[in-house]
Amino acid sequence: MGDTRGERYDANICSCCFANLTAECLSAGLLFWFFGGTWVPMPNQDRSLYCEDWGEALTNRSEPAICVVDLEIGTASVLEGVPPDVSPGQALWAPGSQAVFFIGWYHEPFRLGLKFCSNRRLESSLFKIDLCGHCERLSGENLSVSNPRLSPDGSTLIYLQGAVFGPHNQCLSLQQVLYLNSSARLSVPGEFAGMYEALPSCCWSADSQRPVCLFFISSFTLFTSVFVSSSSDLSDSSSQLYGSWKLLTVQRDLMVVCCSSPNTPPTLRVGFVPRAGEAVSWQTLQEPLMTFDFNWKVLDVTLPSDEENANYPGLDFGAVLVKPSRPLGETRTPLVVFIHGGPHSQFPAEWNSTTAGLAKLGFAVLMVNYRGSTGFGQHSILSLIGQIGSQDVKDVQRAVLTALERDPNLDPDRLAAIGGSHGGFLACHLLGQYPESYRVCAARNPVINAATLLGTSDIVDWRYTSAGFHYSYDQIPTAEALAAMLQKSPIAHAAKIKAPVLLMLGGRDRRVSPHQGMELYKALKSRGSPVRLLWFPEDGHSLSRVDTQVDCFLNTALWLHQHL
């Protein structure tokens, strides 16, 4: 295949941000884009020349290209005309199949990490390019956009839009571009707490009037049709079995969803998009092979006045408590405090294999959605900016105290803290700020020292934002910023840590350098504190290789059993 950018593209393509290989079979042929694999210099280029990539999970992925295949004559070509400072992706045919919509990520002055970052649509824009190479931008400036989806009749294009920089995952708005004589208008449910997730590739109803979208209410995941005179929740409110509903696709009005709960593994259900005011008749394709006798409930947490955020008062948050129904020969159940990373993500009331495994072993698990988690609105997310290491730590501790107060069967003398990334950051903070409360900790790729992480992370913008500082590409570290980052970090409390710590680190982590965990390891070793480190040289930030996941769970379970 020809390539105008002097690079070779292979089929070993990461799917997390630009997609592995996207193709749409329309009358004009196939449309797809390659997200460059290993960069191969041309003979006249210096092999030692540094080539930027897009960070965590996208190492050696640099410049994608949109390609068009003519099925009639069997040729493939790179679509010319994409601006040179733009990396294209998420392409789809425009009406008439003589032009293409795509999202363009601006990669100047340099690239920042894309994975898990909805604001990294960078600055990104929605473009339209015809087959002759004429390209125009359709969205505004200084925005981050993604997920263009065209209605079946070609009359309406929708896409997600958010702010640039700031929280790297936040509430997104649903935008529309009208073509032909579309009458579609936007309406959202009254309890709407924000859109945070990507749109399914096929999300439109057959009449081109209603896309179906995922949204959150507190710790529950639901979905709704939004382009109707009055929007409606399409989840089955009569069924108490499922805490999470996730839309996978809509095909000719047939919706396919994945449903689960903390005690019910995922199962597929289908139903047709209803007319306005009607309910969906859901059918389960296959009942779960098994359910588990765990008790679970969502806890709403109320803050005392002295823990309120002065700029964003009155915010609520919650947690999901999962317990074995019958403690294994014990009068009180040890509690594992499970903290999500992000920090702008959440623990929905859905199946989680780690939680289920721990509950099966006799542990209660408290999955905390502190302020700053998704599902509680944009003000909740913004409240955490500049408050990491304090507000989020207090929120987790407040959730623990709430659970202990409401459930006398939980053992307050046997508390553990586990989490990854920002969850590991908070777990280690809890050990240092509440050293008498926690007996043991297990942390995966934790942030330990935000100041030393500044120069090694692929999302340097978030390192400034999380500490309360404005970011710009030409930012130079100051003593004030570095001091603030250090003060907000778990390493500042390392000397007070008493509990045994298990660290699990990925050698290829581009988001949080494994040297972060090594820093805590050495601090604890030097003080004779019990610490164990597991090193996974081929893993990145998510520690997602199957054998690694098994290794991490088994070691975590044994570590908890040994020290609780």
Tab-separated table of C-alpha atoms in Angstrom, residues 7-455:
chain	number	residue	atom	x	y	z
A	7	GLU	CA	6.481	5.198	7.239
A	8	ARG	CA	5.446	1.554	7.026
A	9	TYR	CA	2.133	0.496	8.558
A	10	ASP	CA	1.508	-2.999	9.826
A	11	ALA	CA	-1.498	-4.882	11.111
A	12	ASN	CA	-0.343	-4.908	14.729
A	13	ILE	CA	-2.487	-1.926	15.656
A	14	CYS	CA	-3.669	-0.835	19.092
A	15	SER	CA	-7.420	-0.518	19.405
A	16	CYS	CA	-7.738	1.593	22.539
A	17	CYS	CA	-7.937	5.053	21.001
A	18	PHE	CA	-7.926	5.101	17.192
A	19	ALA	CA	-9.314	1.555	16.781
A	20	ASN	CA	-7.617	-1.516	15.441
A	21	LEU	CA	-9.045	-1.494	11.930
A	22	THR	CA	-12.292	0.242	11.154
A	23	ALA	CA	-14.069	-0.478	7.881
A	24	GLU	CA	-17.395	0.616	6.482
A	25	CYS	CA	-18.674	-1.266	3.449
A	26	LEU	CA	-20.543	1.299	1.385
A	27	SER	CA	-21.035	1.736	-2.326
A	28	ALA	CA	-17.762	3.625	-2.708
A	29	GLY	CA	-15.763	0.749	-1.246
A	30	LEU	CA	-13.925	0.258	2.012
A	31	LEU	CA	-12.820	3.100	4.250
A	32	PHE	CA	-10.280	2.404	6.972
A	33	TRP	CA	-7.343	3.892	8.755
A	34	PHE	CA	-4.061	2.417	9.872
A	35	PHE	CA	-2.610	3.628	13.136
A	36	GLY	CA	1.078	3.260	12.453
A	37	GLY	CA	2.855	0.299	13.939
A	38	THR	CA	6.597	0.138	14.490
A	39	TRP	CA	8.197	3.159	12.892
A	40	VAL	CA	10.660	2.199	10.153
A	41	PRO	CA	12.985	4.991	8.938
A	42	MET	CA	13.592	5.414	5.220
A	43	PRO	CA	17.157	4.895	3.926
A	44	ASN	CA	17.885	8.628	3.922
A	45	GLN	CA	16.736	9.105	7.533
A	46	ASP	CA	18.764	8.796	10.726
A	47	ARG	CA	17.823	5.612	12.572
A	48	SER	CA	18.614	7.370	15.849
A	49	LEU	CA	16.075	10.149	15.231
A	50	TYR	CA	13.469	10.259	17.989
A	51	CYS	CA	9.888	9.654	16.843
A	52	GLU	CA	7.078	10.691	19.188
A	53	ASP	CA	4.240	8.307	19.948
A	54	TRP	CA	0.911	8.564	21.772
A	55	GLY	CA	2.029	7.208	25.130
A	56	GLU	CA	0.642	4.456	27.343
A	57	ALA	CA	-0.519	1.386	25.380
A	58	LEU	CA	0.346	3.222	22.136
A	59	THR	CA	4.123	2.914	22.201
A	60	ASN	CA	5.588	3.180	18.679
A	61	ARG	CA	2.209	4.376	17.360
A	62	SER	CA	2.756	7.747	15.782
A	63	GLU	CA	0.989	8.882	12.589
A	64	PRO	CA	-2.225	7.245	11.368
A	65	ALA	CA	-3.476	7.537	7.796
A	66	ILE	CA	-6.946	7.240	6.247
A	67	CYS	CA	-7.042	4.775	3.360
A	68	VAL	CA	-9.707	4.090	0.737
A	69	VAL	CA	-10.134	0.774	-1.065
A	70	ASP	CA	-11.933	0.750	-4.427
A	71	LEU	CA	-13.688	-2.607	-4.520
A	72	GLU	CA	-14.475	-2.424	-8.221
A	73	ILE	CA	-10.888	-2.112	-9.461
A	74	GLY	CA	-9.154	-3.525	-6.385
A	75	THR	CA	-6.902	-0.570	-5.492
A	76	ALA	CA	-6.040	1.042	-2.164
A	77	SER	CA	-4.761	4.562	-1.607
A	78	VAL	CA	-4.013	6.977	1.211
A	79	LEU	CA	-6.560	9.792	1.322
A	80	GLU	CA	-4.626	13.005	0.666
A	81	GLY	CA	-5.400	16.411	2.156
A	82	VAL	CA	-5.309	15.742	5.903
A	83	PRO	CA	-3.610	18.758	7.548
A	84	PRO	CA	0.050	17.961	8.325
A	85	ASP	CA	-0.344	18.825	12.048
A	86	VAL	CA	-3.274	16.450	12.476
A	87	SER	CA	-3.437	12.720	13.195
A	88	PRO	CA	-6.728	11.379	11.750
A	89	GLY	CA	-8.940	8.652	13.169
A	90	GLN	CA	-12.521	7.479	13.751
A	91	ALA	CA	-13.338	7.959	10.070
A	92	LEU	CA	-16.724	7.284	8.468
A	93	TRP	CA	-18.334	7.992	5.112
A	94	ALA	CA	-20.323	11.193	4.663
A	95	PRO	CA	-23.709	11.018	2.856
A	96	GLY	CA	-23.177	10.192	-0.801
A	97	SER	CA	-19.880	8.381	-0.137
A	98	GLN	CA	-17.840	11.092	-1.850
A	99	ALA	CA	-16.428	12.536	1.364
A	100	VAL	CA	-15.290	11.340	4.787
A	101	PHE	CA	-15.875	12.609	8.328
A	102	PHE	CA	-13.001	12.068	10.730
A	103	ILE	CA	-11.617	13.208	14.062
A	104	GLY	CA	-8.245	14.911	13.906
A	105	TRP	CA	-5.912	15.037	16.909
A	106	TYR	CA	-3.461	17.940	16.754
A	107	HIS	CA	0.027	16.642	17.511
A	108	GLU	CA	1.941	19.907	17.694
A	109	PRO	CA	3.943	21.032	19.571
A	110	PHE	CA	4.181	17.456	20.903
A	111	ARG	CA	1.994	14.443	21.641
A	112	LEU	CA	0.462	13.661	25.011
A	113	GLY	CA	-0.929	10.304	26.130
A	114	LEU	CA	-4.317	9.403	24.662
A	115	LYS	CA	-5.519	6.345	26.524
A	116	PHE	CA	-8.129	7.000	29.256
A	117	CYS	CA	-8.082	10.739	28.435
A	118	SER	CA	-11.308	12.162	27.027
A	119	ASN	CA	-9.769	15.655	27.087
A	120	ARG	CA	-7.064	14.411	24.798
A	121	ARG	CA	-8.974	14.657	21.795
A	122	LEU	CA	-6.206	17.135	22.577
A	123	GLU	CA	-7.210	19.819	20.924
A	124	SER	CA	-9.119	17.716	18.436
A	125	SER	CA	-11.647	18.621	15.783
A	126	LEU	CA	-14.271	17.123	13.544
A	127	PHE	CA	-13.227	17.331	9.888
A	128	LYS	CA	-14.786	16.574	6.525
A	129	ILE	CA	-12.546	15.684	3.606
A	130	ASP	CA	-13.646	14.807	0.059
A	131	LEU	CA	-11.979	12.253	-2.163
A	132	CYS	CA	-10.189	15.058	-4.030
A	133	GLY	CA	-8.395	16.119	-0.832
A	134	HIS	CA	-10.378	19.234	0.092
A	135	CYS	CA	-10.551	19.313	3.904
A	136	GLU	CA	-12.652	21.527	6.175
A	137	ARG	CA	-13.102	21.684	9.928
A	138	LEU	CA	-16.689	21.383	11.177
A	139	SER	CA	-16.258	21.827	14.941
A	140	GLY	CA	-15.067	24.859	16.885
A	141	GLU	CA	-11.596	25.699	18.144
A	142	ASN	CA	-10.032	24.767	21.491
A	143	LEU	CA	-12.332	21.794	22.012
A	144	SER	CA	-11.916	18.055	22.295
A	145	VAL	CA	-14.261	15.996	20.128
A	146	SER	CA	-14.704	12.315	19.341
A	147	ASN	CA	-17.082	9.540	18.324
A	148	PRO	CA	-18.847	10.874	15.205
A	149	ARG	CA	-21.962	8.809	14.436
A	150	LEU	CA	-24.105	9.363	11.323
A	151	SER	CA	-27.831	8.550	11.319
A	152	PRO	CA	-28.967	5.796	8.942
A	153	ASP	CA	-30.636	8.269	6.561
A	154	GLY	CA	-27.561	10.523	6.541
A	155	SER	CA	-29.511	13.488	7.926
A	156	THR	CA	-27.831	13.968	11.302
A	157	LEU	CA	-24.295	13.597	12.588
A	158	ILE	CA	-23.735	13.473	16.323
A	159	TYR	CA	-20.455	13.540	18.237
A	160	LEU	CA	-19.117	14.030	21.770
A	161	GLN	CA	-17.460	17.281	22.789
A	162	GLY	CA	-15.570	18.375	25.886
A	163	ALA	CA	-13.006	20.806	27.192
A	164	VAL	CA	-9.288	20.700	26.402
A	165	PHE	CA	-6.928	19.861	29.281
A	166	GLY	CA	-8.341	20.053	32.804
A	167	PRO	CA	-9.691	16.745	34.188
A	168	HIS	CA	-8.637	14.003	31.793
A	169	ASN	CA	-12.071	12.409	31.970
A	170	GLN	CA	-15.088	14.612	32.461
A	171	CYS	CA	-18.693	15.238	31.434
A	172	LEU	CA	-19.073	15.401	27.674
A	173	SER	CA	-21.786	17.145	25.679
A	174	LEU	CA	-23.601	15.518	22.773
A	175	GLN	CA	-23.426	17.720	19.673
A	176	GLN	CA	-25.305	17.424	16.393
A	177	VAL	CA	-24.770	18.562	12.814
A	178	LEU	CA	-27.968	18.584	10.762
A	179	TYR	CA	-28.142	17.628	7.078
A	180	LEU	CA	-31.082	17.404	4.713
A	181	ASN	CA	-34.378	18.121	6.554
A	182	SER	CA	-33.722	16.476	9.881
A	183	SER	CA	-36.058	17.400	12.744
A	184	ALA	CA	-33.999	15.727	15.467
A	185	ARG	CA	-33.533	17.733	18.647
A	186	LEU	CA	-31.602	17.011	21.825
A	187	SER	CA	-33.343	16.073	25.056
A	188	VAL	CA	-31.833	14.418	28.116
A	189	PRO	CA	-33.321	12.644	31.167
A	190	GLY	CA	-34.100	14.638	34.276
A	191	GLU	CA	-31.667	12.659	36.447
A	192	PHE	CA	-28.920	12.960	33.856
A	193	ALA	CA	-25.505	13.098	35.570
A	194	GLY	CA	-23.332	13.378	32.501
A	195	MET	CA	-22.002	11.427	29.548
A	196	TYR	CA	-18.527	10.003	30.055
A	197	GLU	CA	-18.324	6.965	27.782
A	198	ALA	CA	-17.727	6.514	24.055
A	199	LEU	CA	-20.788	6.094	21.858
A	200	PRO	CA	-21.328	2.602	20.438
A	201	SER	CA	-20.334	2.419	16.772
A	202	CYS	CA	-23.988	1.711	15.922
A	203	CYS	CA	-26.294	3.669	18.217
A	204	TRP	CA	-29.089	5.093	16.019
A	205	SER	CA	-32.687	3.953	15.822
A	206	ALA	CA	-33.863	2.905	12.351
A	207	ASP	CA	-35.974	6.064	11.956
A	208	SER	CA	-32.844	8.245	12.407
A	209	GLN	CA	-34.545	10.165	15.214
A	210	ARG	CA	-33.024	8.605	18.334
A	211	PRO	CA	-29.505	7.596	19.209
A	212	VAL	CA	-29.260	5.446	22.325
A	213	CYS	CA	-26.557	6.526	24.770
A	214	LEU	CA	-24.974	5.335	28.002
A	215	PHE	CA	-25.133	7.501	31.111
A	216	PHE	CA	-24.568	7.239	34.845
A	217	ILE	CA	-26.720	7.943	37.857
A	218	SER	CA	-24.595	7.689	40.985
A	219	SER	CA	-23.065	4.195	41.022
A	220	PHE	CA	-25.509	2.758	38.479
A	221	THR	CA	-24.943	2.482	34.718
A	222	LEU	CA	-28.022	2.929	32.536
A	223	PHE	CA	-28.816	4.069	29.023
A	224	THR	CA	-31.400	6.226	27.329
A	225	SER	CA	-32.720	7.412	23.991
A	226	VAL	CA	-32.011	11.137	23.782
A	227	PHE	CA	-33.402	12.477	20.506
A	228	VAL	CA	-37.090	12.297	21.310
A	229	SER	CA	-39.570	14.887	22.510
A	230	SER	CA	-38.999	13.606	26.025
A	231	SER	CA	-36.130	11.227	26.695
A	232	SER	CA	-36.707	7.936	28.469
A	233	ASP	CA	-34.720	5.417	30.475
A	234	LEU	CA	-34.631	2.191	28.463
A	235	SER	CA	-33.287	-0.022	31.251
A	236	ASP	CA	-35.648	-2.497	32.887
A	237	SER	CA	-36.472	-0.763	36.158
A	238	SER	CA	-38.611	-3.715	37.202
A	239	SER	CA	-35.594	-5.997	37.354
A	240	GLN	CA	-33.496	-5.687	40.499
A	241	LEU	CA	-31.014	-8.286	39.299
A	242	TYR	CA	-28.726	-5.955	37.353
A	243	GLY	CA	-26.915	-2.856	38.608
A	244	SER	CA	-25.242	-2.116	35.276
A	245	TRP	CA	-26.618	-1.909	31.742
A	246	LYS	CA	-24.166	-1.280	28.899
A	247	LEU	CA	-25.273	-0.784	25.321
A	248	LEU	CA	-23.165	-2.743	22.833
A	249	THR	CA	-24.931	-1.971	19.540
A	250	VAL	CA	-28.228	-1.096	17.857
A	251	GLN	CA	-29.040	-2.985	14.644
A	252	ARG	CA	-32.321	-2.184	12.871
A	253	ASP	CA	-33.798	-1.053	16.190
A	254	LEU	CA	-32.614	-4.192	17.990
A	255	MET	CA	-30.595	-3.148	21.020
A	256	VAL	CA	-27.969	-5.521	22.390
A	257	VAL	CA	-26.911	-4.825	25.967
A	258	CYS	CA	-24.593	-6.376	28.521
A	259	CYS	CA	-26.053	-6.570	32.029
A	260	SER	CA	-24.346	-7.505	35.273
A	261	SER	CA	-24.186	-6.885	39.011
A	262	PRO	CA	-21.543	-7.481	41.680
A	263	ASN	CA	-23.011	-10.963	42.238
A	264	THR	CA	-24.117	-11.693	38.661
A	265	PRO	CA	-21.623	-12.176	35.809
A	266	PRO	CA	-22.315	-10.413	32.489
A	267	THR	CA	-25.156	-11.648	30.325
A	268	LEU	CA	-26.563	-10.476	26.983
A	269	ARG	CA	-30.093	-9.106	26.639
A	270	VAL	CA	-31.909	-7.773	23.585
A	271	GLY	CA	-34.908	-5.534	23.025
A	272	PHE	CA	-36.313	-3.269	20.343
A	273	VAL	CA	-36.165	0.527	20.564
A	274	PRO	CA	-39.702	1.456	21.654
A	275	ARG	CA	-41.956	4.215	20.470
A	276	ALA	CA	-42.152	7.293	22.676
A	277	GLY	CA	-43.845	6.484	25.980
A	278	GLU	CA	-43.607	2.723	25.568
A	279	ALA	CA	-41.487	0.319	27.597
A	280	VAL	CA	-38.931	-2.101	26.223
A	281	SER	CA	-39.678	-5.812	26.294
A	282	TRP	CA	-36.293	-7.282	27.192
A	283	GLN	CA	-35.295	-10.847	26.415
A	284	THR	CA	-32.303	-12.584	27.962
A	285	LEU	CA	-30.324	-14.528	25.386
A	286	GLN	CA	-28.773	-16.771	27.987
A	287	GLU	CA	-29.211	-16.731	31.719
A	288	PRO	CA	-25.942	-16.347	33.659
A	289	LEU	CA	-24.273	-19.700	34.090
A	290	MET	CA	-24.118	-18.964	37.794
A	291	THR	CA	-24.822	-16.249	40.289
A	292	PHE	CA	-23.149	-15.847	43.646
A	293	ASP	CA	-24.674	-15.517	47.073
A	294	PHE	CA	-23.000	-12.184	47.752
A	295	ASN	CA	-24.994	-9.416	49.343
A	296	TRP	CA	-24.424	-6.024	47.751
A	297	LYS	CA	-25.811	-2.561	48.159
A	298	VAL	CA	-24.992	1.008	47.209
A	299	LEU	CA	-24.148	3.264	50.148
A	300	ASP	CA	-24.807	6.997	49.967
A	301	VAL	CA	-22.208	8.898	51.961
A	302	THR	CA	-22.989	12.167	53.761
A	303	LEU	CA	-20.125	14.497	54.581
A	304	PRO	CA	-19.753	16.489	57.808
A	305	SER	CA	-19.658	20.230	57.237
A	306	ASP	CA	-15.916	20.499	57.870
A	307	GLU	CA	-15.194	18.134	54.947
A	308	GLU	CA	-17.295	20.031	52.397
A	309	ASN	CA	-15.573	21.686	49.443
A	310	ALA	CA	-16.100	25.428	49.824
A	311	ASN	CA	-16.218	25.981	46.061
A	312	TYR	CA	-18.501	23.000	45.378
A	313	PRO	CA	-20.643	22.461	48.490
A	314	GLY	CA	-23.411	19.898	48.826
A	315	LEU	CA	-21.840	17.200	46.679
A	316	ASP	CA	-22.653	13.581	47.407
A	317	PHE	CA	-20.783	10.414	46.625
A	318	GLY	CA	-21.139	6.755	47.373
A	319	ALA	CA	-19.712	3.273	47.524
A	320	VAL	CA	-20.696	-0.265	46.596
A	321	LEU	CA	-20.462	-2.744	49.477
A	322	VAL	CA	-20.177	-6.434	48.566
A	323	LYS	CA	-20.237	-9.091	51.289
A	324	PRO	CA	-20.222	-12.863	51.459
A	325	SER	CA	-23.660	-13.912	52.656
A	326	ARG	CA	-22.208	-16.263	55.252
A	327	PRO	CA	-18.864	-15.384	56.849
A	328	LEU	CA	-16.484	-18.313	56.752
A	329	GLY	CA	-16.568	-19.403	60.389
A	330	GLU	CA	-16.044	-15.883	61.730
A	331	THR	CA	-18.298	-13.592	63.717
A	332	ARG	CA	-17.109	-10.431	61.937
A	333	THR	CA	-15.928	-9.982	58.365
A	334	PRO	CA	-12.637	-8.299	57.392
A	335	LEU	CA	-13.149	-5.322	55.053
A	336	VAL	CA	-11.077	-4.662	51.922
A	337	VAL	CA	-11.303	-1.033	50.780
A	338	PHE	CA	-11.033	-1.155	46.976
A	339	ILE	CA	-10.261	2.237	45.383
A	340	HIS	CA	-10.546	2.953	41.668
A	341	GLY	CA	-7.944	4.820	39.654
A	342	GLY	CA	-8.453	7.673	37.263
A	343	PRO	CA	-9.204	9.528	39.452
A	344	HIS	CA	-12.093	10.445	37.143
A	345	SER	CA	-13.597	6.990	36.687
A	346	GLN	CA	-15.908	4.927	38.865
A	347	PHE	CA	-16.923	1.565	40.251
A	348	PRO	CA	-20.401	0.902	38.815
A	349	ALA	CA	-22.613	-1.680	40.469
A	350	GLU	CA	-21.391	-4.285	37.983
A	351	TRP	CA	-19.485	-7.546	37.918
A	352	ASN	CA	-15.888	-7.138	39.037
A	353	SER	CA	-13.806	-10.301	39.064
A	354	THR	CA	-11.399	-9.054	41.734
A	355	THR	CA	-14.256	-8.122	44.058
A	356	ALA	CA	-16.036	-11.417	43.409
A	357	GLY	CA	-12.880	-13.411	44.056
A	358	LEU	CA	-12.221	-11.645	47.349
A	359	ALA	CA	-15.845	-12.029	48.456
A	360	LYS	CA	-15.674	-15.732	47.639
A	361	LEU	CA	-12.626	-15.954	49.912
A	362	GLY	CA	-14.595	-14.434	52.790
A	363	PHE	CA	-13.685	-10.735	52.547
A	364	ALA	CA	-16.175	-7.892	52.394
A	365	VAL	CA	-15.232	-5.368	49.706
A	366	LEU	CA	-16.055	-1.655	49.738
A	367	MET	CA	-15.659	-0.064	46.288
A	368	VAL	CA	-15.540	3.685	46.877
A	369	ASN	CA	-16.650	6.375	44.422
A	370	TYR	CA	-15.127	9.437	46.083
A	371	ARG	CA	-15.853	13.012	44.927
A	372	GLY	CA	-14.233	13.351	41.522
A	373	SER	CA	-15.613	10.017	40.319
A	374	THR	CA	-17.736	9.970	37.189
A	375	GLY	CA	-21.484	9.600	37.545
A	376	PHE	CA	-22.000	12.456	39.999
A	377	GLY	CA	-21.838	15.455	37.645
A	378	GLN	CA	-19.196	17.900	36.458
A	379	HIS	CA	-19.025	19.815	39.752
A	380	SER	CA	-17.983	16.626	41.514
A	381	ILE	CA	-15.172	16.145	39.002
A	382	LEU	CA	-14.006	19.757	39.262
A	383	SER	CA	-14.067	19.648	43.067
A	384	LEU	CA	-11.043	17.342	43.108
A	385	ILE	CA	-8.766	19.648	41.103
A	386	GLY	CA	-6.040	20.858	43.470
A	387	GLN	CA	-7.417	18.676	46.284
A	388	ILE	CA	-5.772	15.315	45.573
A	389	GLY	CA	-4.179	13.744	48.607
A	390	SER	CA	-6.660	15.417	50.946
A	391	GLN	CA	-10.293	15.547	49.752
A	392	ASP	CA	-10.193	12.135	48.070
A	393	VAL	CA	-8.372	10.545	51.012
A	394	LYS	CA	-10.921	11.929	53.475
A	395	ASP	CA	-13.763	10.772	51.236
A	396	VAL	CA	-12.510	7.200	51.206
A	397	GLN	CA	-12.047	7.222	54.966
A	398	ARG	CA	-15.528	8.715	55.407
A	399	ALA	CA	-16.991	5.939	53.234
A	400	VAL	CA	-15.194	3.334	55.375
A	401	LEU	CA	-16.554	4.851	58.584
A	402	THR	CA	-20.042	4.955	57.065
A	403	ALA	CA	-19.872	1.275	56.119
A	404	LEU	CA	-18.630	0.308	59.583
A	405	GLU	CA	-21.395	2.311	61.259
A	406	ARG	CA	-24.156	0.813	59.118
A	407	ASP	CA	-22.967	-2.782	59.225
A	408	PRO	CA	-21.939	-4.083	62.655
A	409	ASN	CA	-20.778	-7.365	61.091
A	410	LEU	CA	-17.771	-5.653	59.515
A	411	ASP	CA	-14.579	-5.852	61.560
A	412	PRO	CA	-13.048	-2.371	62.119
A	413	ASP	CA	-9.826	-3.954	63.360
A	414	ARG	CA	-9.167	-5.770	60.082
A	415	LEU	CA	-9.102	-3.204	57.309
A	416	ALA	CA	-7.115	-3.473	54.079
A	417	ALA	CA	-6.619	-0.946	51.270
A	418	ILE	CA	-6.075	-1.937	47.646
A	419	GLY	CA	-6.087	-0.054	44.346
A	420	GLY	CA	-4.230	0.788	41.162
A	421	SER	CA	-2.836	4.024	39.731
A	422	HIS	CA	-4.687	6.812	41.580
A	423	GLY	CA	-6.356	4.064	43.594
A	424	GLY	CA	-2.881	2.920	44.661
A	425	PHE	CA	-2.035	6.559	45.397
A	426	LEU	CA	-5.027	6.717	47.770
A	427	ALA	CA	-4.360	3.318	49.325
A	428	CYS	CA	-0.828	4.393	50.231
A	429	HIS	CA	-2.135	7.737	51.490
A	430	LEU	CA	-4.553	5.934	53.816
A	431	LEU	CA	-1.674	3.947	55.305
A	432	GLY	CA	0.294	7.127	55.998
A	433	GLN	CA	-2.533	9.408	57.115
A	434	TYR	CA	-4.420	6.761	59.134
A	435	PRO	CA	-1.595	4.407	60.179
A	436	GLU	CA	-3.562	2.930	63.102
A	437	SER	CA	-6.561	1.978	60.963
A	438	TYR	CA	-5.176	-0.239	58.204
A	439	ARG	CA	-3.504	-3.598	58.601
A	440	VAL	CA	-2.306	-4.249	55.033
A	441	CYS	CA	-2.127	-2.737	51.537
A	442	ALA	CA	-1.747	-3.949	47.931
A	443	ALA	CA	-1.070	-1.304	45.237
A	444	ARG	CA	-0.727	-1.670	41.464
A	445	ASN	CA	1.419	0.919	39.663
A	446	PRO	CA	0.673	3.588	42.284
A	447	VAL	CA	1.509	7.286	42.046
A	448	ILE	CA	3.877	7.821	44.972
A	449	ASN	CA	5.614	11.132	44.297
A	450	ALA	CA	3.853	13.503	41.909
A	451	ALA	CA	6.889	15.771	41.773
A	452	THR	CA	9.266	13.104	40.451
A	453	LEU	CA	6.530	11.745	38.162
A	454	LEU	CA	6.293	15.079	36.363
A	455	GLY	CA	9.138	14.388	33.953
